[in-house]
Amino acid sequence: MKIKRKLQKFKEDYYNSIDIPEEIDDYLMKGVEKGMHEKARKNHKIKKIGISVAASVMLLFTVSINTMPTFANAMHDIPVAGQLVRVLHFSEEPQEGGKITDGSDVEFISLVEKDDKEHIVINFSQDLKEEEFASHYEIDHSEYPHTLDFKISGVREFSAEDEFEKMKDGNMIKDIYRQMTLDDSMVRFSITMDKPFSYQVTEYKEPGQLVVTLEEKQESKEDAIYSIRSESYPHGEKIGIVEEQIFSLDNRRMLKDEDGEFLIEVDQFNSKEKAEEKKNSLTEEYPVVSDFVIEKRGTSDIPKNY
Amino acid sequence: MTIELQVQKAVKGDEDSFVNLIQSRKEKIYRIAFSYVKNKEDALDVVQEATYKAYISIDKLKQPEYFDTWLVKITINTAVNYIRSNKKYVFMEENKEVRDSQYNKDELVEMIDLNNALDDLEQKYKEIIILKSFEGFKFKEISEILGYPLNTVKTKFYRGLKKIKDNLEGGYNCED
């Protein structure tokens, strides 16, 4: 049969001549090394089945971290199975921690309500197994509107996204959404709150877990701000490219507007004049900013769709 | 040392045996990975990840004689997951060997046509043709690797061949 002969020739002349890169051995060894680490980890891992919540609350007191007792008390009923790694304070922003990994899955996110506080619990896995440590995270909060931004690195999957609808049942959570991220080893998502809030991050290991405890703060009268922001784009590559163009601007953030589209905000100012001034000075360095608009927003206002 | 003995040692946790085995199979797994992701960088990533997965799960390999099918199965699953989780477009790389080859123009055109015809095939046909015609696996082994019933593998293989034939006879491929 002719086609089989053709394939045979193709195999000899083409398929078998696919260049095998010289660096393949490095990659093989990296794979083996990663496997060795994994095995060593497994062998030294003492199985802790169902360490009681009471014990983990005890840990909160025994580990010498200056935790606020109110938070410790609130830890009852929270499905924590691991050991405490660190407690991060509201004042240190962005709050970071976790371990640098690759290929993890932000597997599950849930909301536990207790004592007028809401706890966001995040679990990690790799190949359907629980991760020993939380993946590297950065958590930051911002205002206008009240937002908590999560940036989690070394993850390639985001199964927890399926739980987003459920999260909106919380008293304080108005919205939760994933941000477009062009880096495929990073996941970013944001939570928009109805009211001002304070929060605390508690990180656990074995299994890796993050608990973000939210608490309402007294509302103080704040003036509106003037934001320099891009037009709105649907969730997709375009918004990612706009963000790349102003990548070096540290204050930038991605927000969802009232119609569910996305925008990049560069900065916020108290007066319109200041905002205009800044916008003009940025335009030279970042031509894309010339298309940006200035928007006035109050503390809880969701950006409009421009 | 026979392959089977090496596999047995690797299953028991002997690292050197595992490294030797994977070394001797690297071209095979690289080509298979490459045929899925179609470029060098991604293929290398897939090879690394498949090596890691093979290393941590080799103790579960019950029958040493299935080492090859088991390894290829891991490689294919890794490649498919890689494409899925990166949601990347797959970019073709030209094969320099062929481009700079000593073939005459007609042979070259024929080969490029065949390559395009293969690429036009749905994945389920293409992977079977690669495993059977290029990697020399038996139908039974392919059924083991891909998890299809034996008869399905045979049907798909012959259907795939027919599709290639129709494609080649069906005139020009619009790609360059």
Coordinates of C-alpha atoms in Angstrom, one line a residue:
Chain A
M1 CA 0.0 0.0 0.0
K2 CA 1.5 3.2 -1.2
I3 CA 0.6 5.4 1.8
K4 CA 2.3 3.1 4.2
R5 CA 5.5 3.3 2.1
K6 CA 5.2 7.0 2.1
L7 CA 4.9 7.0 5.8
Q8 CA 7.9 4.7 6.1
K9 CA 9.9 7.1 4.0
F10 CA 8.6 10.0 6.0
K11 CA 9.7 8.3 9.2
E12 CA 13.2 7.7 8.0
D13 CA 13.7 11.0 6.4
Y14 CA 11.8 13.4 8.6
Y15 CA 10.5 12.0 11.8
N16 CA 13.7 10.3 12.8
S17 CA 15.6 13.5 11.9
I18 CA 13.7 15.7 14.4
D19 CA 16.7 17.3 16.1
I20 CA 17.3 16.1 19.6
P21 CA 18.5 19.2 21.4
E22 CA 21.8 19.0 23.2
E23 CA 20.3 20.3 26.4
I24 CA 18.0 17.4 26.7
D25 CA 20.2 15.7 29.3
D26 CA 19.9 18.8 31.6
Y27 CA 16.2 18.5 31.4
L28 CA 16.2 14.8 32.1
M29 CA 18.4 15.4 35.2
K30 CA 16.1 18.2 36.4
G31 CA 13.2 15.8 36.1
V32 CA 15.1 13.2 38.1
E33 CA 16.2 15.7 40.7
K34 CA 12.6 17.0 41.2
G35 CA 11.5 13.4 41.6
M36 CA 14.3 12.7 44.2
H37 CA 13.1 15.8 46.2
E38 CA 9.6 14.6 46.1
K39 CA 10.5 11.1 47.3
A40 CA 12.7 12.4 50.1
R41 CA 9.8 14.6 51.1
K42 CA 7.4 11.7 51.2
N43 CA 9.7 9.5 53.2
H44 CA 10.2 12.1 55.9
K45 CA 6.6 13.1 56.0
I46 CA 4.9 11.9 59.1
K47 CA 1.3 11.4 58.3
K48 CA -0.8 13.6 60.4
I49 CA -4.4 12.5 60.0
G50 CA -6.9 14.9 61.3
I51 CA -4.8 16.9 63.7
S52 CA -7.6 18.5 65.8
V53 CA -8.5 22.1 65.3
A54 CA -8.0 22.6 69.0
A55 CA -4.3 21.5 68.6
S56 CA -3.8 23.9 65.8
V57 CA -5.3 26.7 67.9
M58 CA -2.9 25.7 70.6
L59 CA -0.1 26.2 68.1
L60 CA -1.2 29.7 67.6
F61 CA -0.2 30.4 71.2
T62 CA 2.9 28.2 71.4
V63 CA 4.5 29.5 68.2
S64 CA 6.0 32.7 69.3
I65 CA 4.3 35.0 66.8
N66 CA 2.5 38.0 68.3
T67 CA -0.9 37.0 67.2
M68 CA -4.0 38.9 68.3
P69 CA -6.1 36.6 70.6
T70 CA -9.3 37.7 68.8
F71 CA -8.0 36.1 65.7
A72 CA -6.9 33.0 67.5
N73 CA -10.3 32.6 68.9
A74 CA -11.8 33.0 65.6
M75 CA -9.8 30.0 64.4
H76 CA -12.3 27.5 65.8
D77 CA -14.4 25.7 63.2
I78 CA -12.0 26.6 60.5
P79 CA -11.0 23.5 58.6
V80 CA -7.3 23.8 59.3
A81 CA -5.3 20.6 59.4
G82 CA -1.7 21.8 59.2
Q83 CA 0.9 23.6 61.2
L84 CA 1.3 27.3 61.5
V85 CA 4.0 28.9 59.4
R86 CA 3.4 32.6 59.8
V87 CA 0.8 35.2 60.7
L88 CA 1.1 38.4 58.7
H89 CA -0.1 41.7 59.9
F90 CA -2.3 44.2 58.1
S91 CA 0.5 46.8 58.3
E92 CA 3.0 44.9 56.2
E93 CA 2.0 45.2 52.7
P94 CA 2.0 43.5 50.3
Q95 CA 2.0 40.5 52.5
E96 CA 4.0 37.7 51.0
G97 CA 5.0 34.2 51.9
G98 CA 4.7 30.6 50.7
K99 CA 7.2 28.5 48.8
I100 CA 8.3 28.9 45.2
T101 CA 6.8 26.0 43.3
D102 CA 5.8 25.2 39.8
G103 CA 2.8 23.4 38.4
S104 CA 0.6 23.7 41.4
D105 CA -3.1 24.1 41.4
V106 CA -5.0 26.7 43.5
E107 CA -7.4 23.9 44.1
F108 CA -10.1 25.2 46.4
I109 CA -11.3 28.3 48.0
S110 CA -14.0 28.5 50.6
L111 CA -15.6 30.9 53.0
V112 CA -16.1 30.2 56.7
E113 CA -18.2 32.7 58.7
K114 CA -17.6 32.9 62.4
D115 CA -17.9 35.6 65.1
D116 CA -18.8 38.4 62.7
K117 CA -15.7 37.6 60.8
E118 CA -15.3 35.9 57.4
H119 CA -12.4 33.6 56.7
I120 CA -11.3 32.9 53.2
V121 CA -9.6 29.5 53.1
I122 CA -7.4 28.6 50.2
N123 CA -5.9 25.1 49.5
F124 CA -3.2 24.0 47.1
S125 CA -2.5 20.8 45.3
Q126 CA -0.2 19.3 42.7
D127 CA -1.2 16.4 40.6
L128 CA -4.3 15.9 42.8
K129 CA -2.2 15.6 45.9
E130 CA -2.2 18.2 48.6
E131 CA 0.8 20.6 48.5
E132 CA 3.0 20.6 51.6
F133 CA 3.4 24.4 51.5
A134 CA 1.3 27.2 50.1
S135 CA 2.5 28.4 46.8
H136 CA 4.2 31.8 46.8
Y137 CA 1.6 34.5 47.3
E138 CA 1.4 38.2 47.5
I139 CA -1.7 39.7 49.0
D140 CA -2.4 43.4 48.9
H141 CA -5.4 45.6 49.6
S142 CA -6.5 48.8 47.9
E143 CA -9.4 51.3 48.1
Y144 CA -11.9 52.9 45.7
P145 CA -13.4 50.3 45.7
H146 CA -12.3 48.2 48.8
T147 CA -10.4 45.4 47.1
L148 CA -8.1 42.5 48.2
D149 CA -5.7 41.4 45.4
F150 CA -4.2 38.0 45.3
K151 CA -1.1 37.1 43.2
I152 CA -0.1 33.4 43.4
S153 CA 2.9 32.2 41.5
G154 CA 4.1 28.8 40.3
V155 CA 0.6 27.7 39.6
R156 CA -0.7 26.5 36.3
E157 CA -4.2 25.6 37.3
F158 CA -7.0 27.4 39.1
S159 CA -9.7 24.9 40.0
A160 CA -10.8 27.1 42.8
E161 CA -12.4 29.4 40.2
D162 CA -15.4 27.0 40.2
E163 CA -16.1 28.1 43.8
F164 CA -16.3 31.8 43.0
E165 CA -20.1 32.0 42.8
K166 CA -20.4 30.5 46.3
M167 CA -17.9 33.0 47.7
K168 CA -20.3 35.8 46.9
D169 CA -22.7 34.6 49.5
G170 CA -20.5 36.2 52.1
N171 CA -21.7 39.3 54.0
M172 CA -18.7 41.4 53.1
I173 CA -17.9 40.0 49.7
K174 CA -19.5 41.8 46.8
D175 CA -17.6 40.3 44.0
I176 CA -14.7 37.9 43.3
Y177 CA -13.0 37.7 39.9
R178 CA -10.0 36.4 38.1
Q179 CA -7.6 38.9 36.5
M180 CA -6.3 38.3 33.0
T181 CA -2.6 37.4 33.4
L182 CA -0.3 36.9 30.5
D183 CA 2.2 34.9 32.6
D184 CA 0.9 31.4 32.5
S185 CA 2.6 30.4 35.7
M186 CA 0.7 32.9 37.8
V187 CA -2.8 33.3 38.9
R188 CA -4.3 36.6 40.0
F189 CA -7.7 37.3 41.4
S190 CA -9.5 40.0 43.3
I191 CA -12.2 40.3 45.9
T192 CA -14.3 43.4 46.1
M193 CA -15.8 44.2 49.5
D194 CA -18.9 46.2 50.3
K195 CA -17.3 48.0 53.2
P196 CA -13.9 49.0 54.6
F197 CA -12.2 46.0 56.2
S198 CA -9.0 44.9 57.9
Y199 CA -7.6 41.5 57.3
Q200 CA -5.0 39.1 58.5
V201 CA -3.2 36.3 56.6
T202 CA -2.3 33.0 58.4
E203 CA -0.3 30.5 56.5
Y204 CA -0.1 26.8 57.3
K205 CA 2.1 23.9 56.0
E206 CA 1.5 20.2 55.6
P207 CA -0.8 20.7 54.0
G208 CA -0.2 24.2 52.6
Q209 CA -3.1 26.5 53.3
L210 CA -3.9 30.2 53.5
V211 CA -6.5 31.6 55.8
V212 CA -7.4 35.3 55.2
T213 CA -9.5 36.6 58.0
L214 CA -11.6 39.6 57.2
E215 CA -13.1 42.1 59.7
E216 CA -15.2 45.1 59.1
K217 CA -13.7 48.4 59.9
Q218 CA -15.4 51.6 61.0
E219 CA -16.4 53.6 58.0
S220 CA -14.7 57.0 58.0
K221 CA -15.8 59.7 55.7
E222 CA -13.4 59.8 52.8
D223 CA -13.4 62.2 49.9
A224 CA -13.7 61.0 46.3
I225 CA -10.5 60.4 44.3
Y226 CA -9.6 61.0 40.7
S227 CA -8.3 57.8 39.1
I228 CA -6.2 57.6 35.9
R229 CA -7.5 54.5 34.2
S230 CA -7.7 52.8 30.8
E231 CA -10.8 52.2 28.8
S232 CA -12.6 49.0 29.6
Y233 CA -11.9 45.7 27.7
P234 CA -13.4 42.3 27.8
H235 CA -11.5 39.6 29.7
G236 CA -8.8 38.7 27.2
E237 CA -5.4 39.2 25.7
K238 CA -6.0 42.9 24.9
I239 CA -6.2 44.0 28.6
G240 CA -3.1 41.9 29.3
I241 CA -1.2 43.8 26.5
V242 CA -2.3 47.2 27.9
E243 CA -1.0 46.1 31.3
E244 CA 2.4 45.0 29.8
Q245 CA 2.9 48.4 28.2
I246 CA 2.9 50.0 31.6
F247 CA 4.5 47.1 33.5
S248 CA 7.0 49.2 35.3
L249 CA 4.4 51.4 37.0
D250 CA 4.1 49.9 40.5
N251 CA 0.8 51.4 41.4
R252 CA -1.0 49.9 38.5
R253 CA -3.9 47.5 39.2
M254 CA -6.5 45.7 37.2
L255 CA -10.1 46.3 38.1
K256 CA -13.5 45.0 37.0
D257 CA -16.0 47.6 35.9
E258 CA -19.7 47.7 36.5
D259 CA -20.4 45.9 33.3
G260 CA -18.0 43.1 34.0
E261 CA -15.3 44.3 31.7
F262 CA -11.7 45.1 32.8
L263 CA -9.5 48.2 33.0
I264 CA -6.0 49.1 34.3
E265 CA -5.7 51.9 36.8
V266 CA -2.4 53.7 37.0
D267 CA -2.8 56.0 40.0
Q268 CA -5.2 57.9 42.2
F269 CA -5.1 61.6 43.1
N270 CA -7.1 63.9 45.4
S271 CA -7.7 66.5 42.7
K272 CA -8.6 66.4 39.0
E273 CA -5.7 68.9 38.2
K274 CA -3.1 66.7 39.8
A275 CA -4.4 63.7 38.0
E276 CA -4.3 65.5 34.6
E277 CA -0.8 66.7 35.3
K278 CA 0.4 63.2 36.1
K279 CA -1.4 61.8 33.1
N280 CA 0.4 64.3 30.8
S281 CA 3.8 63.5 32.3
L282 CA 3.3 59.8 31.9
T283 CA 2.1 60.1 28.3
E284 CA 5.7 60.8 27.1
E285 CA 7.1 57.7 28.6
Y286 CA 4.1 55.5 28.0
P287 CA 2.2 56.5 24.8
V288 CA -0.6 54.1 25.7
V289 CA -1.5 56.3 28.7
S290 CA -2.7 59.1 26.3
D291 CA -5.8 57.0 25.7
F292 CA -6.5 56.8 29.4
V293 CA -9.3 58.7 31.1
I294 CA -9.7 60.4 34.5
E295 CA -12.5 59.0 36.6
K296 CA -13.9 60.4 39.8
R297 CA -14.9 57.6 42.3
G298 CA -16.2 57.5 45.9
T299 CA -14.9 54.9 48.4
S300 CA -17.2 52.1 47.3
D301 CA -17.8 53.0 43.7
I302 CA -17.2 50.4 41.1
P303 CA -15.5 51.8 38.0
K304 CA -17.8 52.8 35.1
N305 CA -17.6 51.3 31.7
Y306 CA -15.7 53.6 29.4
Chain B
M1 CA 22.3 -5.8 31.7
T2 CA 19.0 -6.5 30.1
I3 CA 16.4 -3.9 29.9
E4 CA 14.1 -6.0 32.0
L5 CA 16.6 -6.3 34.7
Q6 CA 17.3 -2.6 34.7
V7 CA 13.6 -1.9 34.9
Q8 CA 13.3 -4.2 37.9
K9 CA 16.1 -2.4 39.6
A10 CA 14.6 0.9 38.9
V11 CA 11.3 -0.2 40.2
K12 CA 13.0 -1.2 43.5
G13 CA 14.4 2.4 43.7
D14 CA 17.8 2.2 42.0
E15 CA 18.5 5.6 40.7
D16 CA 21.3 4.8 38.3
S17 CA 19.1 2.2 36.6
F18 CA 16.4 4.7 36.2
V19 CA 18.7 7.3 34.7
N20 CA 20.2 4.8 32.3
L21 CA 16.7 3.7 31.2
I22 CA 15.5 7.2 30.6
Q23 CA 18.7 8.2 28.8
S24 CA 18.2 5.3 26.4
R25 CA 14.6 6.4 25.7
K26 CA 15.2 10.1 25.6
E27 CA 15.0 10.4 21.8
K28 CA 11.8 8.5 21.7
I29 CA 10.1 10.6 24.3
Y30 CA 11.4 13.8 22.9
R31 CA 10.1 13.1 19.4
I32 CA 6.7 12.1 20.8
A33 CA 6.6 15.2 22.9
F34 CA 7.6 17.3 19.9
S35 CA 4.9 15.8 17.7
Y36 CA 2.4 17.1 20.2
V37 CA 3.7 20.6 21.2
K38 CA 5.6 21.1 17.9
N39 CA 8.5 23.2 19.3
K40 CA 11.7 22.6 21.1
E41 CA 11.2 24.6 24.3
D42 CA 7.9 23.1 25.1
A43 CA 9.0 19.6 24.1
L44 CA 11.9 19.9 26.5
D45 CA 9.6 21.0 29.3
V46 CA 7.3 18.0 28.6
V47 CA 10.3 15.7 28.7
Q48 CA 11.4 17.1 32.1
E49 CA 7.9 16.8 33.6
A50 CA 7.4 13.3 32.1
T51 CA 10.8 12.2 33.6
Y52 CA 9.7 13.5 37.0
K53 CA 6.4 11.8 36.8
A54 CA 8.0 8.5 35.7
Y55 CA 10.6 8.7 38.5
I56 CA 8.0 9.2 41.3
S57 CA 5.7 6.5 40.0
I58 CA 8.0 3.8 38.7
D59 CA 7.6 1.8 41.9
K60 CA 4.0 1.2 40.8
L61 CA 5.1 -0.4 37.5
K62 CA 4.0 -4.0 38.0
Q63 CA 5.3 -5.6 34.8
P64 CA 8.8 -4.5 33.7
E65 CA 8.1 -5.6 30.1
Y66 CA 5.6 -2.7 29.9
F67 CA 8.1 -0.1 30.7
D68 CA 8.1 1.5 27.2
T69 CA 4.4 1.7 26.8
W70 CA 4.1 3.0 30.4
L71 CA 6.7 5.7 29.7
V72 CA 5.1 6.8 26.4
K73 CA 1.7 6.9 28.1
I74 CA 3.1 9.3 30.7
T75 CA 4.8 11.4 28.0
I76 CA 1.6 11.7 26.0
N77 CA -0.5 12.6 29.1
T78 CA 2.0 15.2 30.1
A79 CA 2.1 16.7 26.6
V80 CA -1.7 16.8 26.4
N81 CA -2.0 18.4 29.9
Y82 CA 0.8 20.8 29.0
I83 CA -1.1 22.0 26.0
R84 CA -4.4 22.2 27.9
S85 CA -3.0 24.0 31.0
N86 CA -1.0 26.5 29.0
K87 CA -3.8 27.1 26.6
K88 CA -1.1 28.0 24.2
Y89 CA -1.3 28.1 20.5
V90 CA 1.1 25.6 19.2
F91 CA 3.6 27.1 16.8
M92 CA 5.2 24.9 14.2
E93 CA 9.0 24.8 14.0
E94 CA 10.5 23.9 10.7
N95 CA 12.7 20.9 10.8
K96 CA 16.1 22.2 9.8
E97 CA 17.3 18.7 8.8
V98 CA 14.8 18.5 6.1
R99 CA 15.1 22.1 5.0
D100 CA 18.9 21.8 4.5
S101 CA 18.6 18.4 3.1
Q102 CA 20.0 16.9 0.0
Y103 CA 16.6 15.8 -1.3
N104 CA 15.4 16.9 -4.6
K105 CA 12.6 19.3 -4.8
D106 CA 9.9 16.8 -5.6
E107 CA 10.7 14.6 -2.7
L108 CA 10.8 17.6 -0.4
V109 CA 7.4 18.9 -1.6
E110 CA 6.0 15.4 -1.1
M111 CA 7.3 15.3 2.4
I112 CA 6.0 18.7 3.3
D113 CA 2.6 17.7 1.9
L114 CA 2.6 14.6 4.0
N115 CA 3.6 16.6 7.1
N116 CA 0.8 19.0 6.5
A117 CA -1.6 16.1 5.9
L118 CA -0.5 14.6 9.3
D119 CA -1.0 18.0 10.9
D120 CA -4.5 18.3 9.5
L121 CA -5.5 15.0 11.1
E122 CA -7.4 15.1 14.3
Q123 CA -5.2 14.3 17.2
K124 CA -6.8 10.9 17.9
Y125 CA -5.8 9.7 14.4
K126 CA -2.5 11.4 14.3
E127 CA -1.2 9.9 17.6
I128 CA -2.0 6.4 16.6
I129 CA -0.2 6.8 13.2
I130 CA 2.9 8.3 15.0
L131 CA 2.9 5.5 17.6
K132 CA 2.4 2.7 15.0
S133 CA 4.2 3.9 11.9
F134 CA 7.0 5.9 13.4
E135 CA 7.6 4.5 16.9
G136 CA 6.8 0.9 15.9
F137 CA 4.4 0.0 18.6
K138 CA 2.0 -2.9 18.1
F139 CA -1.8 -2.2 18.1
K140 CA -2.1 -3.9 21.4
E141 CA 0.5 -1.7 23.0
I142 CA -1.2 1.4 21.5
S143 CA -4.4 0.3 23.0
E144 CA -2.6 0.1 26.3
I145 CA -1.0 3.5 25.9
L146 CA -4.1 5.5 24.8
G147 CA -6.7 3.5 26.7
Y148 CA -8.8 2.7 23.6
P149 CA -10.1 -0.8 22.9
L150 CA -8.0 -2.7 20.5
N151 CA -10.5 -2.6 17.7
T152 CA -10.9 1.1 18.0
V153 CA -7.2 1.6 17.6
K154 CA -7.1 -0.5 14.4
T155 CA -10.2 1.3 13.0
K156 CA -8.7 4.7 13.8
F157 CA -5.4 3.8 12.3
Y158 CA -6.8 2.7 9.0
R159 CA -9.2 5.6 8.9
G160 CA -6.3 7.9 9.6
L161 CA -4.3 6.4 6.7
K162 CA -7.3 6.9 4.5
K163 CA -7.7 10.5 5.5
I164 CA -4.0 11.2 4.7
K165 CA -4.4 9.6 1.4
D166 CA -7.5 11.6 0.6
N167 CA -5.8 14.7 1.7
L168 CA -2.8 14.1 -0.5
E169 CA -4.9 13.3 -3.5
G170 CA -7.3 16.1 -2.8
G171 CA -5.2 18.7 -4.4
Y172 CA -3.2 21.5 -2.8
N173 CA -2.6 22.3 0.8
C174 CA -2.9 26.0 1.2
E175 CA -0.2 26.2 3.8
D176 CA 3.4 27.1 2.9

